[in-house]
CSV table of C-alpha atoms and ligand atoms in Angstrom, one decimal:
chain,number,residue,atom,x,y,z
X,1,UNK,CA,10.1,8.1,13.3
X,2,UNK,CA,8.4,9.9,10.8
X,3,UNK,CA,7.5,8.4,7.5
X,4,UNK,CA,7.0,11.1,3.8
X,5,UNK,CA,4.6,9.5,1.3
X,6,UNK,CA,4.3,10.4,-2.6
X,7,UNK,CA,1.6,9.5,-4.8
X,8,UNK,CA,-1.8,10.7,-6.3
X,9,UNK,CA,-4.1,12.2,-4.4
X,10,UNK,CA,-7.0,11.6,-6.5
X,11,UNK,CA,-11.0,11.3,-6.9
X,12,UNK,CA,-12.1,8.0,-7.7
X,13,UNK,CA,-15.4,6.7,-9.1
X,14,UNK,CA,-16.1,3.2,-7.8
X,15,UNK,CA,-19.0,0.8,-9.5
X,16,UNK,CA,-19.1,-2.6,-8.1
X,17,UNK,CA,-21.8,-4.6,-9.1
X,18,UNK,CA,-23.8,-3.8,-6.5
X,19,UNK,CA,-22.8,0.0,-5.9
X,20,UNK,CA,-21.5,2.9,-7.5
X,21,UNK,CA,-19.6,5.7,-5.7
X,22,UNK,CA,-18.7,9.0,-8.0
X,23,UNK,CA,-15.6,11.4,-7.0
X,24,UNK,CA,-14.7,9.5,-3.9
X,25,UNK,CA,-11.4,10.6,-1.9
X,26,UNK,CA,-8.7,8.4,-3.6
X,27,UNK,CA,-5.1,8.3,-5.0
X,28,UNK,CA,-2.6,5.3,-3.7
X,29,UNK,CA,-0.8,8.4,-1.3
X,30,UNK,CA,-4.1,9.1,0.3
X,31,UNK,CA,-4.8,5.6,1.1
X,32,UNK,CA,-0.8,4.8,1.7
X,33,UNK,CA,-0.9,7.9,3.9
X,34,UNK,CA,-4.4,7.2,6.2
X,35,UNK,CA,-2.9,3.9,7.0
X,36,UNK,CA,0.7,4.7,8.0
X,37,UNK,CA,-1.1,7.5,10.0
X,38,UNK,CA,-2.2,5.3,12.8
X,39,UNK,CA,1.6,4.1,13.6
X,40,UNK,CA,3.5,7.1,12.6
X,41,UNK,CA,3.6,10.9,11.8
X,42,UNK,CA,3.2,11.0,8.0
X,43,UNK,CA,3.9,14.1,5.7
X,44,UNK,CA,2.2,13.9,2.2
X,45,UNK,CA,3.9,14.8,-1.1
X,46,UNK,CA,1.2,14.8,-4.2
X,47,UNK,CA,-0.6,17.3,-6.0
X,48,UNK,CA,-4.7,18.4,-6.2
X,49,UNK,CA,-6.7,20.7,-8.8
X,50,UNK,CA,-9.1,23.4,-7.9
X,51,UNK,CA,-11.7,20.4,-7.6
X,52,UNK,CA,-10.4,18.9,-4.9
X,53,UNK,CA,-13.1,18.9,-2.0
X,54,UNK,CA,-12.2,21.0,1.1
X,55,UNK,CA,-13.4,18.1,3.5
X,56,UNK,CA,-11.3,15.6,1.7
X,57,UNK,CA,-8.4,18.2,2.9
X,58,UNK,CA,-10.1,18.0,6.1
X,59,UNK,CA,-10.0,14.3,6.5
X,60,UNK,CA,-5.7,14.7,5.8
X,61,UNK,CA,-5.9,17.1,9.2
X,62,UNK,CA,-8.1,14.7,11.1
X,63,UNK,CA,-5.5,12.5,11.1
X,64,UNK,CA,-2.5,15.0,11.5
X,65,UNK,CA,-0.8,14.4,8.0
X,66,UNK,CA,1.3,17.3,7.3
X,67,UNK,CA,0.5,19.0,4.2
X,68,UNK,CA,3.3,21.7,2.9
X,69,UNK,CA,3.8,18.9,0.3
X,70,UNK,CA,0.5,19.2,-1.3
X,71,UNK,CA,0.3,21.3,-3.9
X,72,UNK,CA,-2.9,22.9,-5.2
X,73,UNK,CA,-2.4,23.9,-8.9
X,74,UNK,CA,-5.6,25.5,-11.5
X,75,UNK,CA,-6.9,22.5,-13.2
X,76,UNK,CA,-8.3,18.9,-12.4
X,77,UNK,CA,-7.3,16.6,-9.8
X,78,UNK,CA,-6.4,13.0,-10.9
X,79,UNK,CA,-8.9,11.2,-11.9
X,80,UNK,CA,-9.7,7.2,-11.9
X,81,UNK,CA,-13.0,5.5,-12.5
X,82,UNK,CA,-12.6,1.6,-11.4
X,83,UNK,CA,-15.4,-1.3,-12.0
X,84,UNK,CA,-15.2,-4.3,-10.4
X,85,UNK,CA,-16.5,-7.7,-11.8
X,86,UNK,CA,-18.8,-9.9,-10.1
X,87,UNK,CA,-16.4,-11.5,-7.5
X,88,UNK,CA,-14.6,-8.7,-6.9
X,89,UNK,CA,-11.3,-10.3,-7.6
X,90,UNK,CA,-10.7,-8.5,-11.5
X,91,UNK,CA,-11.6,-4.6,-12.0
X,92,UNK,CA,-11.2,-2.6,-15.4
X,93,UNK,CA,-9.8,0.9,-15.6
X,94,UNK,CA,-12.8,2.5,-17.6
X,95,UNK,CA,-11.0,6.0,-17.3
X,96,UNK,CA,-7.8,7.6,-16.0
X,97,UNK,CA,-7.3,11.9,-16.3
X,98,UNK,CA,-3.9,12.7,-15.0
X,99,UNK,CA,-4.9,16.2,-14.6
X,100,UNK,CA,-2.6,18.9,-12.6
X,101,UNK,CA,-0.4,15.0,-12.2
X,102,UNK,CA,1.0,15.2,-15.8
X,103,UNK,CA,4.7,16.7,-15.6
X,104,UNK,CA,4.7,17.5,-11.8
X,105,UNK,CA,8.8,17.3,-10.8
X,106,UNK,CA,7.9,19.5,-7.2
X,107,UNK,CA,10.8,20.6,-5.1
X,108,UNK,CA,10.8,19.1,-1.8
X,109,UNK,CA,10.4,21.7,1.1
X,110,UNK,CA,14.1,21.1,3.2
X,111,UNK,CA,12.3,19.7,6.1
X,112,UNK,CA,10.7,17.1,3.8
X,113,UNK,CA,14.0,16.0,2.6
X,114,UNK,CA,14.7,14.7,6.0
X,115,UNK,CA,12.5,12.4,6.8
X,116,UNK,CA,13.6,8.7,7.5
X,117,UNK,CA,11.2,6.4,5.9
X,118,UNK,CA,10.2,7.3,2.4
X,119,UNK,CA,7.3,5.6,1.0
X,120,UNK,CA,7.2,5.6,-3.0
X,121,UNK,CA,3.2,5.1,-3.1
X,122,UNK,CA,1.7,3.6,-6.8
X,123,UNK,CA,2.5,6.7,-9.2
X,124,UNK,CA,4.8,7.0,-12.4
X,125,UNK,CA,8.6,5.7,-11.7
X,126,UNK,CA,9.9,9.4,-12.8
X,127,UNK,CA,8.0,11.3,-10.6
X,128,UNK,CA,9.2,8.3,-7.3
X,129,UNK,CA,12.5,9.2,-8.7
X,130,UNK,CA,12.4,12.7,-8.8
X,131,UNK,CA,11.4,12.6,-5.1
X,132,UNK,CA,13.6,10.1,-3.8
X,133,UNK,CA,16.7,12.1,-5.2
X,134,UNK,CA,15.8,14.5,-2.9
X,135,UNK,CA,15.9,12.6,0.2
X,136,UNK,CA,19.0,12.6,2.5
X,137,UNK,CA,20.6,9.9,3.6
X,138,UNK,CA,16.9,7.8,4.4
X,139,UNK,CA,17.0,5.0,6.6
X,140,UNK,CA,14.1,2.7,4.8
X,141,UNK,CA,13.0,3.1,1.4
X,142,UNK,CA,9.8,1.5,0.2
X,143,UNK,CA,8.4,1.2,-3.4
X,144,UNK,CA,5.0,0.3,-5.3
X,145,UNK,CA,4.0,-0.3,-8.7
X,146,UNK,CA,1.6,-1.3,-11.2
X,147,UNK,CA,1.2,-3.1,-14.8
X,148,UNK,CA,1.2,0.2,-16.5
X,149,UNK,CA,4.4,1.5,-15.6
X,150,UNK,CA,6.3,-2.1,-15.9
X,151,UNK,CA,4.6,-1.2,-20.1
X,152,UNK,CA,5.5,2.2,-20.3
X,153,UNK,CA,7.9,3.3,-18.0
X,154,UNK,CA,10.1,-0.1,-17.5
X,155,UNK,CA,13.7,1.8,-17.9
X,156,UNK,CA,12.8,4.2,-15.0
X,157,UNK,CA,11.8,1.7,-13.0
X,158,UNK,CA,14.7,-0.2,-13.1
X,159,UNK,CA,16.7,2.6,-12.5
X,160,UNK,CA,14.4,3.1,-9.1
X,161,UNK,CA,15.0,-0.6,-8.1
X,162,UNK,CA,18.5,0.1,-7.6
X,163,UNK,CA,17.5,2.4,-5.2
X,164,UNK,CA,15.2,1.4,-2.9
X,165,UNK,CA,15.0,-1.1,-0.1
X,166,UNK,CA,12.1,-2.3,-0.7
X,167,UNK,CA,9.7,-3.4,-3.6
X,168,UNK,CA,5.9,-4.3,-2.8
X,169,UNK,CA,4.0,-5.3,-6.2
X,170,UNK,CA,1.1,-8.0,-6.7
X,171,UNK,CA,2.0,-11.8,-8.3
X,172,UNK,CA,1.0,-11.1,-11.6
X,173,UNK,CA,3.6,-8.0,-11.5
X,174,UNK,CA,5.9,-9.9,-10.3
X,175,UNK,CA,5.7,-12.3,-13.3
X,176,UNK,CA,5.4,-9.7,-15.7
X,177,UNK,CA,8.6,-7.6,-14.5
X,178,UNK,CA,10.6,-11.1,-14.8
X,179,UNK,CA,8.6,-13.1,-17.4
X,180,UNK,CA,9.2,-15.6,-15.1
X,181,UNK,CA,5.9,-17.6,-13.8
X,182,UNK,CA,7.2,-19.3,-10.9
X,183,UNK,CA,7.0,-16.6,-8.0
X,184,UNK,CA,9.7,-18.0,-6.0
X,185,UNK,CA,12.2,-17.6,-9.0
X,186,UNK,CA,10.8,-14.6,-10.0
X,187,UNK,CA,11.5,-13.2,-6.5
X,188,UNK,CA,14.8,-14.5,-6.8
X,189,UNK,CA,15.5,-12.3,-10.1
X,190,UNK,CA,13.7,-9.1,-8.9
X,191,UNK,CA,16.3,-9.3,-5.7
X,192,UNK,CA,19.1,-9.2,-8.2
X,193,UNK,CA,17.6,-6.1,-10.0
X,194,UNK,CA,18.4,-4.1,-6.2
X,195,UNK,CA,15.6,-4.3,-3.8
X,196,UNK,CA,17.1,-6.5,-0.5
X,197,UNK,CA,13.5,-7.2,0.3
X,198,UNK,CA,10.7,-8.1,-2.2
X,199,UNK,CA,7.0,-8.6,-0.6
X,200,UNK,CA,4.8,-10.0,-3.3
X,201,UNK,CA,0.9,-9.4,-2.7
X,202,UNK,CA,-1.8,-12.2,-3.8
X,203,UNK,CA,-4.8,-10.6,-3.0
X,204,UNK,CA,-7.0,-12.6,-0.6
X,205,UNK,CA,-4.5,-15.3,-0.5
X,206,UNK,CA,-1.9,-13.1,1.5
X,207,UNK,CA,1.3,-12.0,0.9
X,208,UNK,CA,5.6,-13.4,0.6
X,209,UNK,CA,8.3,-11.6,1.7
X,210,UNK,CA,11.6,-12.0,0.5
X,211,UNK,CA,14.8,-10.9,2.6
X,212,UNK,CA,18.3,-11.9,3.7
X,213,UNK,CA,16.4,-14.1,6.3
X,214,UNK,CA,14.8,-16.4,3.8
X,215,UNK,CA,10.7,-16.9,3.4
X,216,UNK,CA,7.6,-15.2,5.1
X,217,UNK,CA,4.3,-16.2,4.3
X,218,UNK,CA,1.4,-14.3,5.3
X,219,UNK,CA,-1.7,-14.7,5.3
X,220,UNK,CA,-4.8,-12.0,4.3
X,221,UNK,CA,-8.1,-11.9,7.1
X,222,UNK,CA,-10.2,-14.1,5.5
X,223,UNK,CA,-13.8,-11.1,5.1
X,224,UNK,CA,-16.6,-12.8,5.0
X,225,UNK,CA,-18.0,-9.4,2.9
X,226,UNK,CA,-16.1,-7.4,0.3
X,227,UNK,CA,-17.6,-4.0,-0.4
X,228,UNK,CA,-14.4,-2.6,-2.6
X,229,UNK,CA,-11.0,-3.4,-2.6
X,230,UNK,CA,-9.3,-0.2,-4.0
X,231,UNK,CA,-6.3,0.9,-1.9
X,232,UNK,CA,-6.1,-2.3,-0.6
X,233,UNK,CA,-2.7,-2.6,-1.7
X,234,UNK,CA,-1.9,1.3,-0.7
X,235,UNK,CA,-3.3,0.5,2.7
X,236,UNK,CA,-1.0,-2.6,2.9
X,237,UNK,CA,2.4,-0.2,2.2
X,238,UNK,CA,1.1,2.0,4.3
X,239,UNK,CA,0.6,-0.6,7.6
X,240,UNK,CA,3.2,-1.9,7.1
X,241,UNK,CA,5.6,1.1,6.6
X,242,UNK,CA,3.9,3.3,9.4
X,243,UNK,CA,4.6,0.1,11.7
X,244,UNK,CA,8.1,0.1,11.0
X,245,UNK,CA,8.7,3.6,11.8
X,246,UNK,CA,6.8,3.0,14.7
X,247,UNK,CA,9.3,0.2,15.6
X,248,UNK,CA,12.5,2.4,15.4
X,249,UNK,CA,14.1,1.3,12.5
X,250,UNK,CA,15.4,-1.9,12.9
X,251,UNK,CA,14.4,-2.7,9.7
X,252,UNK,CA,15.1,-6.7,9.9
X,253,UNK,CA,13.2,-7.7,13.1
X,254,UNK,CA,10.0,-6.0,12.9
X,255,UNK,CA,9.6,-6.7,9.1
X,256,UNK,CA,7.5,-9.6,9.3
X,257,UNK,CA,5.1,-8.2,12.4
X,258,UNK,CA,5.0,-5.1,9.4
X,259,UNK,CA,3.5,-7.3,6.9
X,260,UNK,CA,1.0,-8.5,9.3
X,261,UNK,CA,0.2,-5.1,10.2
X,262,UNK,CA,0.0,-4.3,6.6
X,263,UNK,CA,-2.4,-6.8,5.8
X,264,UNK,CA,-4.7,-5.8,9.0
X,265,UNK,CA,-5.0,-2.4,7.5
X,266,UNK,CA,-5.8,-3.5,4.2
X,267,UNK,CA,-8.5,-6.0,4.9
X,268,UNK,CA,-10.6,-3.1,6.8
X,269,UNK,CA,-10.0,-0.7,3.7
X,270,UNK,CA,-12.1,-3.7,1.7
X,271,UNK,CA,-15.1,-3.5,4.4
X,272,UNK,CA,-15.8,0.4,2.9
X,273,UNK,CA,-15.9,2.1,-0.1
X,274,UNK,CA,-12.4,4.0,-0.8
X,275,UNK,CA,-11.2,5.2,2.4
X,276,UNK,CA,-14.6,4.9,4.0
X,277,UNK,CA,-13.8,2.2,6.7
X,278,UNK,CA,-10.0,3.0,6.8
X,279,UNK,CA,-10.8,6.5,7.8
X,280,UNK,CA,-12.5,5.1,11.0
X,281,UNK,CA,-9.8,2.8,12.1
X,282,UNK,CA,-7.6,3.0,15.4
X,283,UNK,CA,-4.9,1.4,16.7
X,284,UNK,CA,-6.6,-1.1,19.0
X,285,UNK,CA,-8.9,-2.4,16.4
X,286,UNK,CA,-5.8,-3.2,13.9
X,287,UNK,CA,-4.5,-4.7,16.9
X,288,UNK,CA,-7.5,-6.9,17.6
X,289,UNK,CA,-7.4,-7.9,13.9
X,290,UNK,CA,-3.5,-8.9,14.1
X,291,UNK,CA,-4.4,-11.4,17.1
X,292,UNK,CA,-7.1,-12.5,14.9
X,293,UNK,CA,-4.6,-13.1,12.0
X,294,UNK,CA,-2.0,-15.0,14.4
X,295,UNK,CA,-4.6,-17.5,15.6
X,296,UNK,CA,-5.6,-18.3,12.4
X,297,UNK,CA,-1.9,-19.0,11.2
X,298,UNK,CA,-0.9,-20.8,14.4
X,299,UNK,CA,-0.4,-24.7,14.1
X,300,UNK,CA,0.8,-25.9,17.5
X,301,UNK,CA,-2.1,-25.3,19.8
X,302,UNK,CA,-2.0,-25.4,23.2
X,303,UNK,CA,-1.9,-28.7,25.1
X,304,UNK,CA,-5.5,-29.3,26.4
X,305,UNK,CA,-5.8,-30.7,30.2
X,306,UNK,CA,-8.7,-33.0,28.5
X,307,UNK,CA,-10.5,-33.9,25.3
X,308,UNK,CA,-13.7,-33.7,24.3
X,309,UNK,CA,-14.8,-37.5,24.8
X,310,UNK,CA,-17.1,-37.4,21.6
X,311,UNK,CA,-13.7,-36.3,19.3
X,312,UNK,CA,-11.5,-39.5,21.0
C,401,LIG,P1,-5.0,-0.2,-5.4
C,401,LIG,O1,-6.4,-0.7,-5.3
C,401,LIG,O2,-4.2,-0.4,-4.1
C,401,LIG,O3,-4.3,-0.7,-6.6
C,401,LIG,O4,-5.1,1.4,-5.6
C,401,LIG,C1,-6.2,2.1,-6.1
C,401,LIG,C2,-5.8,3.5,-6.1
C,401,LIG,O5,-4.8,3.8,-7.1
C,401,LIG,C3,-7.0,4.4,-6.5
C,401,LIG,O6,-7.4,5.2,-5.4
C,401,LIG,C4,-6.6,5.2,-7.7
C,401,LIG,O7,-6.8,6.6,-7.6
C,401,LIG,C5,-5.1,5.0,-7.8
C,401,LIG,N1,-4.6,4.8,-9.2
C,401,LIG,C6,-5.3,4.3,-10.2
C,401,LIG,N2,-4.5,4.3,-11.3
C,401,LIG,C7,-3.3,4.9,-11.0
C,401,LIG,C8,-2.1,5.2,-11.7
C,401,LIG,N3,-2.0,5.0,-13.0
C,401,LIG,N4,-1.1,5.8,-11.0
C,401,LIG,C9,-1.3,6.1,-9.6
C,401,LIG,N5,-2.4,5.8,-8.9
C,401,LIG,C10,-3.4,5.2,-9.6
């Protein structure tokens, strides 16, 4: 099954305190989109200026991502210049330019309006909107936001929450769309705002996801080296949402094996700078890294024929 994915397509200057990266290839759909890529036949809905590099167009091919929903309009290509502090774990917005962004409401070509799984990639809540309202009759629905819409756009994205499936949004999100602080609690109150399953992100510490069939926890591949985290949390919805179309569609038994998924994609997006590392990925590396993920997670260990005589 196929999944459509909305969002900025954007160019993204990096500095982390070692490096800095100008004009990048970045934009939560082009992360969201390179990840659900490996599972799943993605089409991608966003919106580039004249500035937009032709190899960065290039890279969309390279990994068959259908583009009659990207739009080339005169003017500048979103812009977002990120630094990161010294362990990586805080980073400042030094500059945003919405560019050829501001005001887009596109209409959806009609074979875009079909497509099952619709993923609602980090951009403002009208525009998710505007795009989901187009869709007919999809079978998954999943949604991603950030701080600055839960400040300036909060009425449109409750109006979204009634309609999606899913919501995937970091803890301190999570807090502030509730003002609750106890993430359990406040998972229990974004439930009741529409989504049937909430999947909270905590960085390196992993992820919780919520659904009819209680608790998941999950836990993030513990990288010995960070070189930048941005798109992590794209890569992550797109994993996890590529996986499920992968799967079929039953929604409820291949969500937790999504997350998973999700979080294998993600942890290889922080070994590069933007899409650097992601863009070399396949399938049998995620793969590798999932195993990896489940032997770190397992408790009962195989019975051993004999024990080491020095640990008796
Ligand atoms: P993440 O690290 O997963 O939060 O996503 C980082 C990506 O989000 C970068 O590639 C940025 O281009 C993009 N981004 C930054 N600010 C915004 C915004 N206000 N709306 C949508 N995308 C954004």
């Amino acid at each position: 099954m196929s999944v459509l994915v909305v969002g900025t397509t954007a160019l993204d200057s990096i500095r982390t305190p070692y490096q800095e990266k100008p004009k990048l290839l970045g934009g939560s759909a082009s992360h969201a989109a390179v990840a659900a890529s490996f599972f799943a036949p993605v089409s991608l809905v966003g919106v580039i200026g004249d500035d937009f590099p032709a190899p960065y167009v290039q890279l969309y091919q390279e990994h068959n991502i259908d583009l009659q929903g990207l739009e080339r309009k005169p003017g500048r290509t979103f812009f977002w210049e990120g630094e990161y502090e010294v362990n990586m774990n805080r980073r400042r917005t030094n500059e945003t330019v919405l560019g050829v962004i501001e005001n887009w409401l596109p209409d959806l070509p009609e074979p875009l309006r079909r497509k099952p799984f619709v993923l609602l990639a980090n951009c403002e809540p009208k525009l998710q909107l505007h795009i989901l309202n187009q869709i007919h009759d999809p079978r998954f629905v999943v949604a991603d936001t950030m701080d600055l819409w839960l400040n300036i756009a909060r009425d449109d994205l409750l109006a979204l929450l009634k309609k999606i499936d899913a919501l995937i949004l970091n803890d301190t999100e999570a807090r502030q769309l509730t003002e609750e602080d106890n993430l359990p609690v406040a998972i229990r109150q974004i439930h009741e705002l529409g989504p049937r399953y909430v999947i909270v992100k905590k960085g390196e510490h992993g992820a919780m996801l919520s659904g009819p069939q209680e608790l998941f926890l999950a836990a993030a591949y513990p990288l010995t080296e960070l070189v930048d985290p941005t798109g992590a949390g794209d890569s992550f919805i797109g994993g996890l949402t590529g996986y499920l179309a992968e799967q079929g569609g039953e929604i409820e038994r291949h969500l937790r094996q999504a997350v998973v998924y999700g979080s294998a994609v993600a942890s290889f997006c922080c070994q590069g700078f933007g899409l650097a590392a992601t863009e070399k990925l396949d399938k049998v590396r995620i793969k590798e890294r999932v195993a990896e993920i489940e032997n770190f997670v397992r408790f009962e260990l195989p019975e051993r024929p004999e024990t080491n005589p020095r640990h008796r």
